[in-house]
Amino acid sequence: MIRCIWTFKLSPSAFLMGVPRFCVRYLRSRNRNRLLCGIPAMALTATIIMILRQTDTDESRADLKARYARLSQAAIESNAPEAAETYFARVLTLSDDRLAESFNFAKQLYLAADGPANHTFLLSPADESLDTNATEELLRRSLRLMQSLAPRRGSSKGYIPAHQFLAGFWRSRLPKTDLTTTLALQHEAAAAPHDPEPAIRLARFISERGYHQHALDLLEPLQKGHAGIHIQLAVEHAQLQHPRKAEKCLANAESILVKELLEDPTDVVARLALSRVQAAQGRLLESMLLLADGCQHERSPKLVDHLISRYSLWLSMMAPEAVAQQLNEITLALKHSTIWDAAYLNPGSQALHTSTGEAVFVPGPIVAFHAALLAGDGEWLVPLILGTDAAARADFVAARDLLQEAYEVAPRHPVIANNLAWTLLQMNNSESDSGELPNAGDDSTQHTDIPGASLLEAWELTNIAVAADPENLPFRETRGQIAAATNRWQIALEDLQTCADAGFHSRGLFRTLNLARQRTSQ
């Protein structure tokens, strides 16, 4: 067959002339071997010729396309947009990727008109009838072509680079308006069809301007498996007076976020979102504890800022007396921490700088709270604050659990030890009606031998608190009440008498003090 190949030439005309010559030779010789070898040789030669012809055609096509592209560019530089578009149309007929070619041509027009430096040009239909200079005409043609490649409505998703270009264009317009921001957000969402965050930003923007149904229609097709979309949908349903749908969306978001946090406890974004969901569901204390737990895994300023925000919201729902007591609890707790500063004693407003650089003015103890959280003390400080509040509301089971959690993190902290001891005492006193902390007096304290480990634990804890700060009268009163409850009457007498002499006492102090005097005089 190799010998027969030489019978045919690679030139198309020579090949065609060689075919009859081969046939004549075969008819004269009637040699079957010549036929069996010649036919494959003929087919192979024909294939090679077609490949070479196609290569020549592709090279010629590419050369022609490049030539029209150069002519189009020259026309743009000569401010002849009509001629440029004529040449560009010919480029398109020779191109395999018309979208990319159209996008590149539109960018050429934009750059030729110095578009990046022009921040005030707007493509307004009202201006089309007006005379425009050559630069504005190039900009107009460029943006029209970009808009045809990246429609904001309809079933077509458009060309993603064109959406990205138009998003940047509308972002750069001056002055910024709701219209330019909306257009930028729409193109950003279209440029990232698999990322729900731009769509959420768009929905949030139009929702803030009262278009809740439009935001709902935008997000509902995207809601599968993304917590942020469910949260924003809950906002829209709440605004449209659909409480059940809002609750369902929040529940869906919570299940997604809980799963994400179990997989990665250091995920700050998921933790902040879950905290937001819990706060929206009215579970403000859980929200605060979740953020405090996050500070343990990841010491993030964002977590601290949101925790302070939740705490401030929590305080805003309290009576002024309760707020004052909360601030006093923070001050007392932080006196025994490493970040204590005497300036925090000032209850007046002080500047608190958030992670964004914004300065907000809050009472001094909250500034101290913020500093402690940044220092990593939130792991024990938040359970202490919440546990103390629960005890003041006579929710002693919740108070015990929270205070024990705080004590495990910060063992031998005197304030935690004192408040936990007081809580354990109240749990052993079925007739307790006191709701004050850390003043531990109680009119109905049972002065009998009460069995069980909780009072023994309370006695150990109160001694830790007093040993750390013997001059602290609330600690001495707590120990005096627990001493009386465990029949340590001499210690009860000394501690309660010290408090009474200093004028510091609760409602039950004098009753217990008189009882201690009677028992010690016997």
XYZ file of N, CA and C in Angstrom, residues 127-339:
639
model
N -32.182 61.292 26.716
C -31.106 62.056 26.092
C -30.793 61.591 24.680
N -31.468 60.552 24.185
C -31.081 59.975 22.906
C -31.333 60.929 21.747
N -32.326 61.805 21.907
C -32.634 62.731 20.817
C -31.734 63.950 20.809
N -30.930 64.125 21.849
C -30.063 65.288 21.948
C -28.763 65.050 21.210
N -28.178 66.131 20.746
C -26.872 66.025 20.095
C -25.829 65.680 21.143
N -25.018 64.697 20.835
C -23.970 64.290 21.760
C -22.642 64.315 21.039
N -21.573 64.502 21.803
C -20.259 64.496 21.185
C -19.830 63.065 20.905
N -18.680 62.941 20.251
C -18.222 61.615 19.826
C -17.944 60.713 21.021
N -17.409 61.288 22.096
C -17.103 60.473 23.273
C -18.365 59.883 23.879
N -19.390 60.719 24.049
C -20.637 60.220 24.615
C -21.304 59.207 23.696
N -21.133 59.379 22.382
C -21.717 58.417 21.448
C -21.059 57.048 21.597
N -19.742 57.044 21.788
C -19.051 55.769 22.014
C -19.532 55.112 23.307
N -19.679 55.929 24.357
C -20.177 55.386 25.619
C -21.583 54.811 25.452
N -22.419 55.541 24.737
C -23.794 55.090 24.546
C -23.838 53.760 23.811
N -23.066 53.655 22.740
C -23.049 52.412 21.963
C -22.481 51.255 22.800
N -21.448 51.557 23.579
C -20.846 50.521 24.415
C -21.847 49.972 25.424
N -22.545 50.868 26.112
C -23.461 50.428 27.160
C -24.703 49.752 26.595
N -25.151 50.203 25.431
C -26.284 49.506 24.805
C -25.918 48.064 24.482
N -24.720 47.888 23.957
C -24.284 46.531 23.622
C -24.132 45.693 24.893
N -23.558 46.295 25.951
C -23.436 45.576 27.217
C -24.807 45.171 27.759
N -25.770 46.070 27.673
C -27.102 45.759 28.178
C -27.778 44.662 27.368
N -27.499 44.613 26.071
C -28.060 43.524 25.267
C -27.437 42.180 25.644
N -26.177 42.220 26.110
C -25.515 40.984 26.538
C -25.927 40.567 27.944
N -26.397 41.521 28.755
C -26.715 41.232 30.161
C -28.082 41.795 30.521
N -29.153 41.202 30.008
C -30.493 41.691 30.354
C -30.812 41.428 31.819
N -31.527 42.360 32.448
C -31.890 42.205 33.861
C -33.200 41.452 34.041
N -33.968 41.326 32.987
C -35.262 40.651 33.077
C -35.361 39.608 31.982
N -36.379 38.759 32.106
C -36.586 37.733 31.102
C -35.925 36.426 31.488
N -36.090 35.449 30.630
C -35.574 34.111 30.922
C -34.078 33.982 30.666
N -33.521 34.871 29.832
C -32.100 34.788 29.510
C -31.257 35.225 30.703
N -30.259 34.416 31.050
C -29.375 34.756 32.168
C -28.310 35.764 31.765
N -28.061 35.874 30.449
C -27.084 36.840 29.993
C -25.658 36.345 30.121
N -24.748 37.201 29.703
C -23.318 36.890 29.693
C -22.723 37.402 30.996
N -22.173 36.514 31.801
C -21.738 36.869 33.155
C -20.708 38.001 33.169
N -19.648 37.995 32.323
C -18.723 39.138 32.341
C -19.411 40.469 32.063
N -20.450 40.466 31.228
C -21.175 41.710 30.960
C -21.939 42.159 32.203
N -22.535 41.225 32.929
C -23.198 41.577 34.191
C -22.184 42.160 35.178
N -21.010 41.563 35.260
C -19.978 42.069 36.168
C -19.547 43.478 35.777
N -19.412 43.702 34.476
C -19.026 45.027 33.992
C -20.086 46.057 34.368
N -21.352 45.750 34.104
C -22.418 46.710 34.373
C -22.604 46.938 35.872
N -22.360 45.914 36.685
C -22.429 46.107 38.137
C -21.395 47.137 38.577
N -20.169 47.002 38.072
C -19.136 47.978 38.397
C -19.454 49.356 37.850
N -20.039 49.399 36.651
C -20.393 50.691 36.045
C -21.399 51.431 36.916
N -22.473 50.758 37.315
C -23.498 51.442 38.097
C -23.013 51.748 39.509
N -22.105 50.956 40.047
C -21.531 51.259 41.354
C -20.714 52.551 41.320
N -20.117 52.835 40.173
C -19.212 53.989 40.072
C -19.931 55.286 39.729
N -21.250 55.250 39.544
C -21.968 56.473 39.154
C -22.043 57.464 40.306
N -21.881 58.721 39.972
C -21.997 59.812 40.925
C -22.991 60.839 40.394
N -23.878 61.329 41.242
C -24.094 60.918 42.638
C -24.821 59.572 42.707
N -24.610 58.870 43.811
C -25.280 57.584 43.991
C -26.761 57.812 44.297
N -27.596 57.019 43.680
C -29.038 57.096 43.910
C -29.576 55.691 44.159
N -30.828 55.617 44.579
C -31.454 54.301 44.752
C -31.488 53.543 43.433
N -31.672 54.271 42.327
C -31.736 53.612 41.022
C -30.394 52.997 40.649
N -29.308 53.764 40.777
C -28.001 53.218 40.405
C -27.611 52.060 41.319
N -27.946 52.161 42.605
C -27.634 51.064 43.528
C -28.443 49.820 43.191
N -29.716 50.007 42.860
C -30.556 48.860 42.487
C -30.027 48.179 41.239
N -29.659 48.966 40.227
C -29.123 48.383 38.993
C -27.836 47.611 39.270
N -26.970 48.188 40.107
C -25.719 47.494 40.441
C -26.005 46.175 41.154
N -26.920 46.193 42.108
C -27.248 44.971 42.848
C -27.899 43.926 41.947
N -28.727 44.362 41.012
C -29.357 43.411 40.093
C -28.317 42.708 39.235
N -27.361 43.467 38.722
C -26.327 42.851 37.885
C -25.386 41.985 38.722
N -25.109 42.384 39.960
C -24.277 41.540 40.831
C -24.957 40.196 41.090
N -26.259 40.224 41.315
C -26.988 38.972 41.537
C -26.984 38.101 40.285
N -27.155 38.729 39.111
C -27.154 37.961 37.861
C -25.769 37.415 37.541
N -24.720 38.113 37.990
C -23.352 37.667 37.702
C -22.932 36.494 38.578
N -23.686 36.213 39.630
C -23.340 35.104 40.537
C -24.574 34.234 40.746
N -24.996 33.499 39.721
C -26.241 32.721 39.833
C -26.193 31.623 40.882
N -24.987 31.176 41.263
C -24.865 30.090 42.236
C -24.506 30.592 43.640
N -24.424 31.908 43.794
C -24.119 32.499 45.100
C -25.334 33.307 45.550
N -26.014 32.903 46.612
C -27.231 33.614 47.025
C -26.984 34.952 47.713
N -25.754 35.219 48.132
C -25.503 36.439 48.899
C -25.851 37.718 48.127
N -25.452 37.859 46.835
C -25.860 39.074 46.109
C -27.372 39.222 46.017
N -28.083 38.111 45.831
C -29.546 38.178 45.777
C -30.117 38.617 47.124
N -29.507 38.163 48.211
C -29.965 38.575 49.547
C -29.731 40.069 49.741
N -28.574 40.568 49.295
C -28.300 42.011 49.415
C -29.317 42.823 48.618
N -29.649 42.344 47.422
C -30.646 43.039 46.604
C -32.005 43.028 47.294
N -32.410 41.860 47.801
C -33.706 41.763 48.481
C -33.746 42.661 49.717
N -32.646 42.700 50.471
C -32.606 43.538 51.671
C -32.716 45.020 51.296
N -32.065 45.394 50.200
C -32.080 46.797 49.773
C -33.491 47.226 49.377
N -34.157 46.417 48.545
C -35.492 46.818 48.100
C -36.514 46.665 49.228
N -36.241 45.755 50.174
C -37.135 45.610 51.322
C -37.079 46.846 52.208
N -35.882 47.400 52.381
C -35.729 48.600 53.197
C -36.486 49.783 52.610
N -36.820 49.705 51.334
C -37.573 50.761 50.671
C -39.049 50.412 50.519
N -39.465 49.351 51.223
C -40.882 49.039 51.302
C -41.415 48.055 50.286
N -40.542 47.517 49.418
C -41.023 46.598 48.378
C -40.878 45.149 48.863
N -41.666 44.793 49.862
C -41.505 43.485 50.501
C -41.963 42.338 49.602
N -43.039 42.523 48.880
C -43.510 41.451 48.003
C -42.516 41.196 46.879
N -41.925 42.258 46.366
C -40.927 42.095 45.308
C -39.710 41.331 45.839
N -39.293 41.653 47.059
C -38.172 40.931 47.674
C -38.532 39.465 47.885
N -39.769 39.216 48.281
C -40.233 37.842 48.477
C -40.193 37.065 47.165
N -40.688 37.680 46.096
C -40.694 37.019 44.783
C -39.278 36.744 44.292
N -38.355 37.621 44.652
C -36.968 37.446 44.227
C -36.314 36.253 44.919
N -36.598 36.055 46.211
C -35.878 35.058 47.004
C -36.520 33.677 47.008
N -37.814 33.593 46.848
C -38.484 32.297 46.985
C -37.938 31.218 46.051
N -37.567 31.526 44.799
C -37.010 30.456 43.952
C -35.625 29.987 44.390
N -34.959 30.729 45.312
C -33.568 30.427 45.671
C -33.427 29.834 47.063
N -34.534 29.539 47.760
C -34.464 29.318 49.200
C -33.896 27.976 49.628
N -33.706 27.024 48.757
C -33.300 25.687 49.181
C -31.902 25.687 49.801
N -31.824 25.235 51.046
C -30.543 24.937 51.664
C -29.680 26.109 52.042
N -30.207 27.337 52.046
C -29.377 28.481 52.425
C -30.062 29.257 53.541
N -29.385 29.336 54.681
C -29.994 29.946 55.862
C -30.266 31.430 55.661
N -29.341 32.133 55.003
C -29.512 33.568 54.819
C -30.776 33.916 54.062
N -31.117 33.105 53.068
C -32.338 33.358 52.304
C -33.563 33.129 53.187
N -33.541 32.068 53.992
C -34.673 31.809 54.890
C -34.842 32.950 55.898
N -33.736 33.494 56.384
C -33.823 34.606 57.342
C -34.455 35.828 56.687
N -33.996 36.154 55.477
C -34.560 37.314 54.794
C -36.017 37.078 54.411
N -36.346 35.844 54.046
C -37.752 35.528 53.763
C -38.613 35.711 55.013
N -38.062 35.346 56.168
C -38.802 35.551 57.420
C -39.070 37.036 57.652
N -38.075 37.865 57.342
C -38.259 39.317 57.479
C -39.395 39.796 56.582
N -39.389 39.333 55.336
C -40.421 39.784 54.393
C -41.803 39.283 54.809
N -41.901 38.027 55.232
C -43.199 37.503 55.669
C -43.702 38.260 56.899
N -42.787 38.599 57.803
C -43.198 39.363 58.983
C -43.730 40.738 58.585
N -43.070 41.374 57.629
C -43.523 42.682 57.168
C -44.873 42.598 56.458
N -45.122 41.474 55.805
C -46.385 41.286 55.082
C -47.463 40.646 55.955
N -47.204 40.570 57.279
C -48.174 40.030 58.234
C -48.481 38.561 57.973
N -47.415 37.775 57.744
C -47.550 36.323 57.598
C -46.753 35.649 58.718
N -47.227 35.694 59.976
C -46.406 35.221 61.100
C -46.057 33.741 61.028
N -46.984 32.906 60.585
C -46.692 31.473 60.540
C -45.606 31.164 59.511
N -45.681 31.811 58.376
C -44.654 31.601 57.354
C -43.305 32.116 57.843
N -43.323 33.235 58.567
C -42.077 33.774 59.110
C -41.463 32.799 60.111
N -42.290 32.226 60.987
C -41.786 31.255 61.966
C -41.217 30.021 61.271
N -41.875 29.576 60.225
C -41.385 28.403 59.494
C -40.032 28.694 58.851
N -39.887 29.880 58.279
C -38.604 30.249 57.663
C -37.498 30.313 58.710
N -37.800 30.868 59.882
C -36.800 30.931 60.950
C -36.412 29.534 61.421
N -37.392 28.644 61.518
C -37.089 27.267 61.928
C -36.211 26.570 60.893
N -36.489 26.795 59.615
C -35.655 26.212 58.556
C -34.230 26.748 58.635
N -34.118 28.054 58.849
C -32.789 28.662 58.955
C -32.035 28.107 60.157
N -32.731 27.942 61.275
C -32.076 27.429 62.483
C -31.533 26.020 62.266
N -32.313 25.149 61.635
C -31.850 23.772 61.418
C -30.614 23.739 60.528
N -30.571 24.603 59.524
C -29.405 24.663 58.635
C -28.181 25.169 59.392
N -28.364 26.225 60.186
C -27.238 26.840 60.890
C -26.708 25.951 62.007
N -27.589 25.250 62.695
C -27.139 24.321 63.740
C -26.253 23.248 63.131
N -26.651 22.739 61.984
C -25.852 21.717 61.304
C -24.486 22.283 60.899
N -24.470 23.514 60.403
C -23.199 24.125 60.003
C -22.281 24.332 61.202
N -22.855 24.739 62.340
C -22.031 24.963 63.530
C -21.505 23.661 64.112
N -22.283 22.603 64.012
C -21.793 21.308 64.475
C -20.607 20.852 63.639
N -20.639 21.153 62.352
C -19.538 20.778 61.471
C -18.316 21.655 61.702
N -18.541 22.937 62.011
C -17.422 23.862 62.214
C -17.789 24.876 63.295
N -17.438 24.610 64.555
C -17.783 25.537 65.638
C -17.119 26.902 65.510
N -16.092 27.033 64.680
C -15.406 28.321 64.526
C -16.019 29.182 63.428
N -17.107 28.739 62.824
C -17.748 29.485 61.737
C -18.464 30.703 62.325
N -17.815 31.868 62.240
C -18.362 33.090 62.836
C -19.640 33.522 62.125
N -19.661 33.416 60.806
C -20.829 33.857 60.038
C -22.066 33.047 60.429
N -21.911 31.729 60.515
C -23.045 30.878 60.892
C -23.497 31.170 62.320
N -22.545 31.417 63.211
C -22.903 31.684 64.613
C -23.656 33.008 64.739
N -23.203 34.018 64.026
C -23.905 35.302 64.064
C -25.318 35.166 63.503
N -25.443 34.408 62.418
C -26.764 34.227 61.812
C -27.699 33.464 62.747
N -27.186 32.416 63.393
C -28.017 31.644 64.319
C -28.418 32.495 65.521
N -27.503 33.315 65.995
C -27.828 34.222 67.096
C -28.937 35.187 66.693
N -28.868 35.641 65.462
C -29.911 36.544 64.961
C -31.265 35.831 64.904
N -31.259 34.582 64.470
C -32.498 33.801 64.406
C -33.084 33.623 65.802
N -32.245 33.264 66.768
C -32.734 33.056 68.130
C -33.297 34.346 68.720
N -32.635 35.462 68.448
C -33.147 36.740 68.947
C -34.495 37.064 68.309
N -34.630 36.774 67.009
C -35.900 37.025 66.326
C -37.014 36.145 66.866
N -36.656 34.966 67.368
C -37.648 34.061 67.954
C -37.953 34.402 69.411
N -37.341 35.466 69.927
C -37.563 35.853 71.310
C -36.674 35.141 72.305
N -35.714 34.369 71.831
C -34.812 33.604 72.713
C -33.517 34.405 72.894
N -33.661 35.559 73.536
C -32.542 36.491 73.619
C -31.405 35.943 74.472
N -31.720 35.281 75.571
C -30.677 34.747 76.442
C -29.893 33.645 75.734
N -30.594 32.776 74.999
C -29.899 31.744 74.224
C -28.990 32.376 73.181
N -29.467 33.458 72.590
C -28.660 34.159 71.594
C -27.370 34.677 72.208
N -27.463 35.240 73.411
C -26.279 35.764 74.085
C -25.314 34.646 74.465
N -25.849 33.542 74.960
C -24.987 32.418 75.333
C -24.291 31.826 74.114
N -24.997 31.781 72.999
C -24.397 31.264 71.768
C -23.211 32.128 71.347
N -23.365 33.441 71.437
C -22.270 34.342 71.077
C -21.119 34.218 72.070
N -21.448 34.077 73.340
C -20.394 33.916 74.346
C -19.617 32.630 74.113
N -20.323 31.563 73.754
C -19.653 30.299 73.443
C -18.769 30.460 72.213
N -19.215 31.274 71.264
C -18.400 31.519 70.071
C -17.104 32.226 70.392
N -17.133 33.110 71.370
C -15.902 33.798 71.775
C -14.873 32.810 72.320
N -15.352 31.676 72.814
C -14.442 30.641 73.301
C -13.714 29.971 72.134
N -14.440 29.733 71.029
C -13.849 29.063 69.875
C -13.072 30.032 68.985
N -13.583 31.232 68.850
C -12.984 32.191 67.922
C -13.137 33.579 68.521
N -12.041 34.189 68.951
C -12.110 35.501 69.585
C -12.275 36.566 68.503
N -13.496 36.710 68.040
C -13.790 37.606 66.928
C -14.417 38.898 67.441
N -13.907 40.060 67.024
C -14.537 41.326 67.425
C -15.993 41.425 66.986
N -16.334 40.791 65.867
C -17.730 40.827 65.415
C -18.646 40.122 66.408
N -18.189 38.988 66.919
C -18.982 38.286 67.931
C -19.181 39.159 69.166
N -18.116 39.827 69.573
C -18.197 40.688 70.756
C -19.166 41.840 70.518
N -19.072 42.466 69.342
C -19.971 43.583 69.035
C -21.431 43.145 69.083
N -21.712 41.986 68.498
C -23.096 41.507 68.480
C -23.559 41.101 69.878
N -22.655 40.567 70.675
C -23.026 40.204 72.046
C -23.365 41.450 72.856
N -22.581 42.500 72.696
C -22.883 43.761 73.379
C -24.220 44.316 72.897
N -24.476 44.192 71.598
C -25.753 44.660 71.052
C -26.923 43.891 71.655
N -26.783 42.553 71.753
C -27.850 41.744 72.354
C -28.026 42.108 73.835
N -26.914 42.319 74.525
C -26.987 42.653 75.949
C -27.674 44.011 76.151
N -27.332 44.970 75.294
C -27.967 46.290 75.396
C -29.471 46.185 75.136
N -29.834 45.334 74.161
C -31.261 45.117 73.898
C -31.943 44.489 75.107
N -31.260 43.551 75.727
C -31.798 42.883 76.918
C -32.004 43.897 78.045
N -31.025 44.778 78.248
C -31.152 45.796 79.291
C -32.309 46.743 79.003
N -32.529 47.041 77.722
C -33.586 47.992 77.368
C -34.976 47.486 77.742
N -35.102 46.181 77.961
C -36.402 45.610 78.324
C -36.589 45.526 79.838
N -35.605 46.027 80.614
C -35.677 45.952 82.075
C -36.103 47.289 82.668
N -36.554 47.218 83.908
C -36.837 48.434 84.667
C -35.517 49.111 85.037
N -35.528 50.420 85.288
C -34.276 51.126 85.621
C -33.539 50.524 86.815
N -34.290 50.058 87.824
C -33.634 49.469 88.993
C -32.892 48.191 88.618
N -33.503 47.391 87.754
C -32.859 46.148 87.323
C -31.628 46.435 86.467
N -31.704 47.481 85.655
C -30.543 47.858 84.839
C -29.385 48.259 85.743
N -29.682 49.064 86.764
C -28.632 49.488 87.695
C -28.002 48.286 88.389
N -28.821 47.301 88.755
C -28.277 46.116 89.413
C -27.409 45.310 88.451
N -27.837 45.225 87.176
C -27.037 44.505 86.187
C -25.669 45.160 86.009
N -25.660 46.477 85.894
C -24.386 47.176 85.727
C -23.506 47.000 86.965
N -24.138 46.977 88.131
C -23.374 46.749 89.360
C -22.776 45.344 89.383
N -23.526 44.356 88.881
C -23.014 42.985 88.822
C -21.785 42.907 87.920
N -21.839 43.602 86.782
C -20.684 43.601 85.876
C -19.475 44.215 86.565
N -19.701 45.361 87.212
C -18.597 46.040 87.897
C -17.982 45.150 88.965
N -18.837 44.520 89.759
C -18.352 43.658 90.836
C -17.585 42.462 90.283
N -18.108 41.868 89.211
C -17.451 40.688 88.637
C -16.100 41.038 88.036
N -16.019 42.191 87.374
C -14.783 42.535 86.674
C -13.718 43.107 87.600
N -14.093 43.473 88.813
C -13.076 43.906 89.769
C -12.077 42.795 90.052
N -12.500 41.569 89.843
C -11.637 40.420 90.111
C -11.119 39.800 88.810
N -11.067 40.611 87.733
C -10.534 40.113 86.457
C -9.263 40.868 86.104
N -8.614 40.433 85.043
C -7.318 41.009 84.659
C -7.455 42.318 83.902
N -8.656 42.667 83.431
C -8.788 43.861 82.585
C -9.365 45.047 83.366
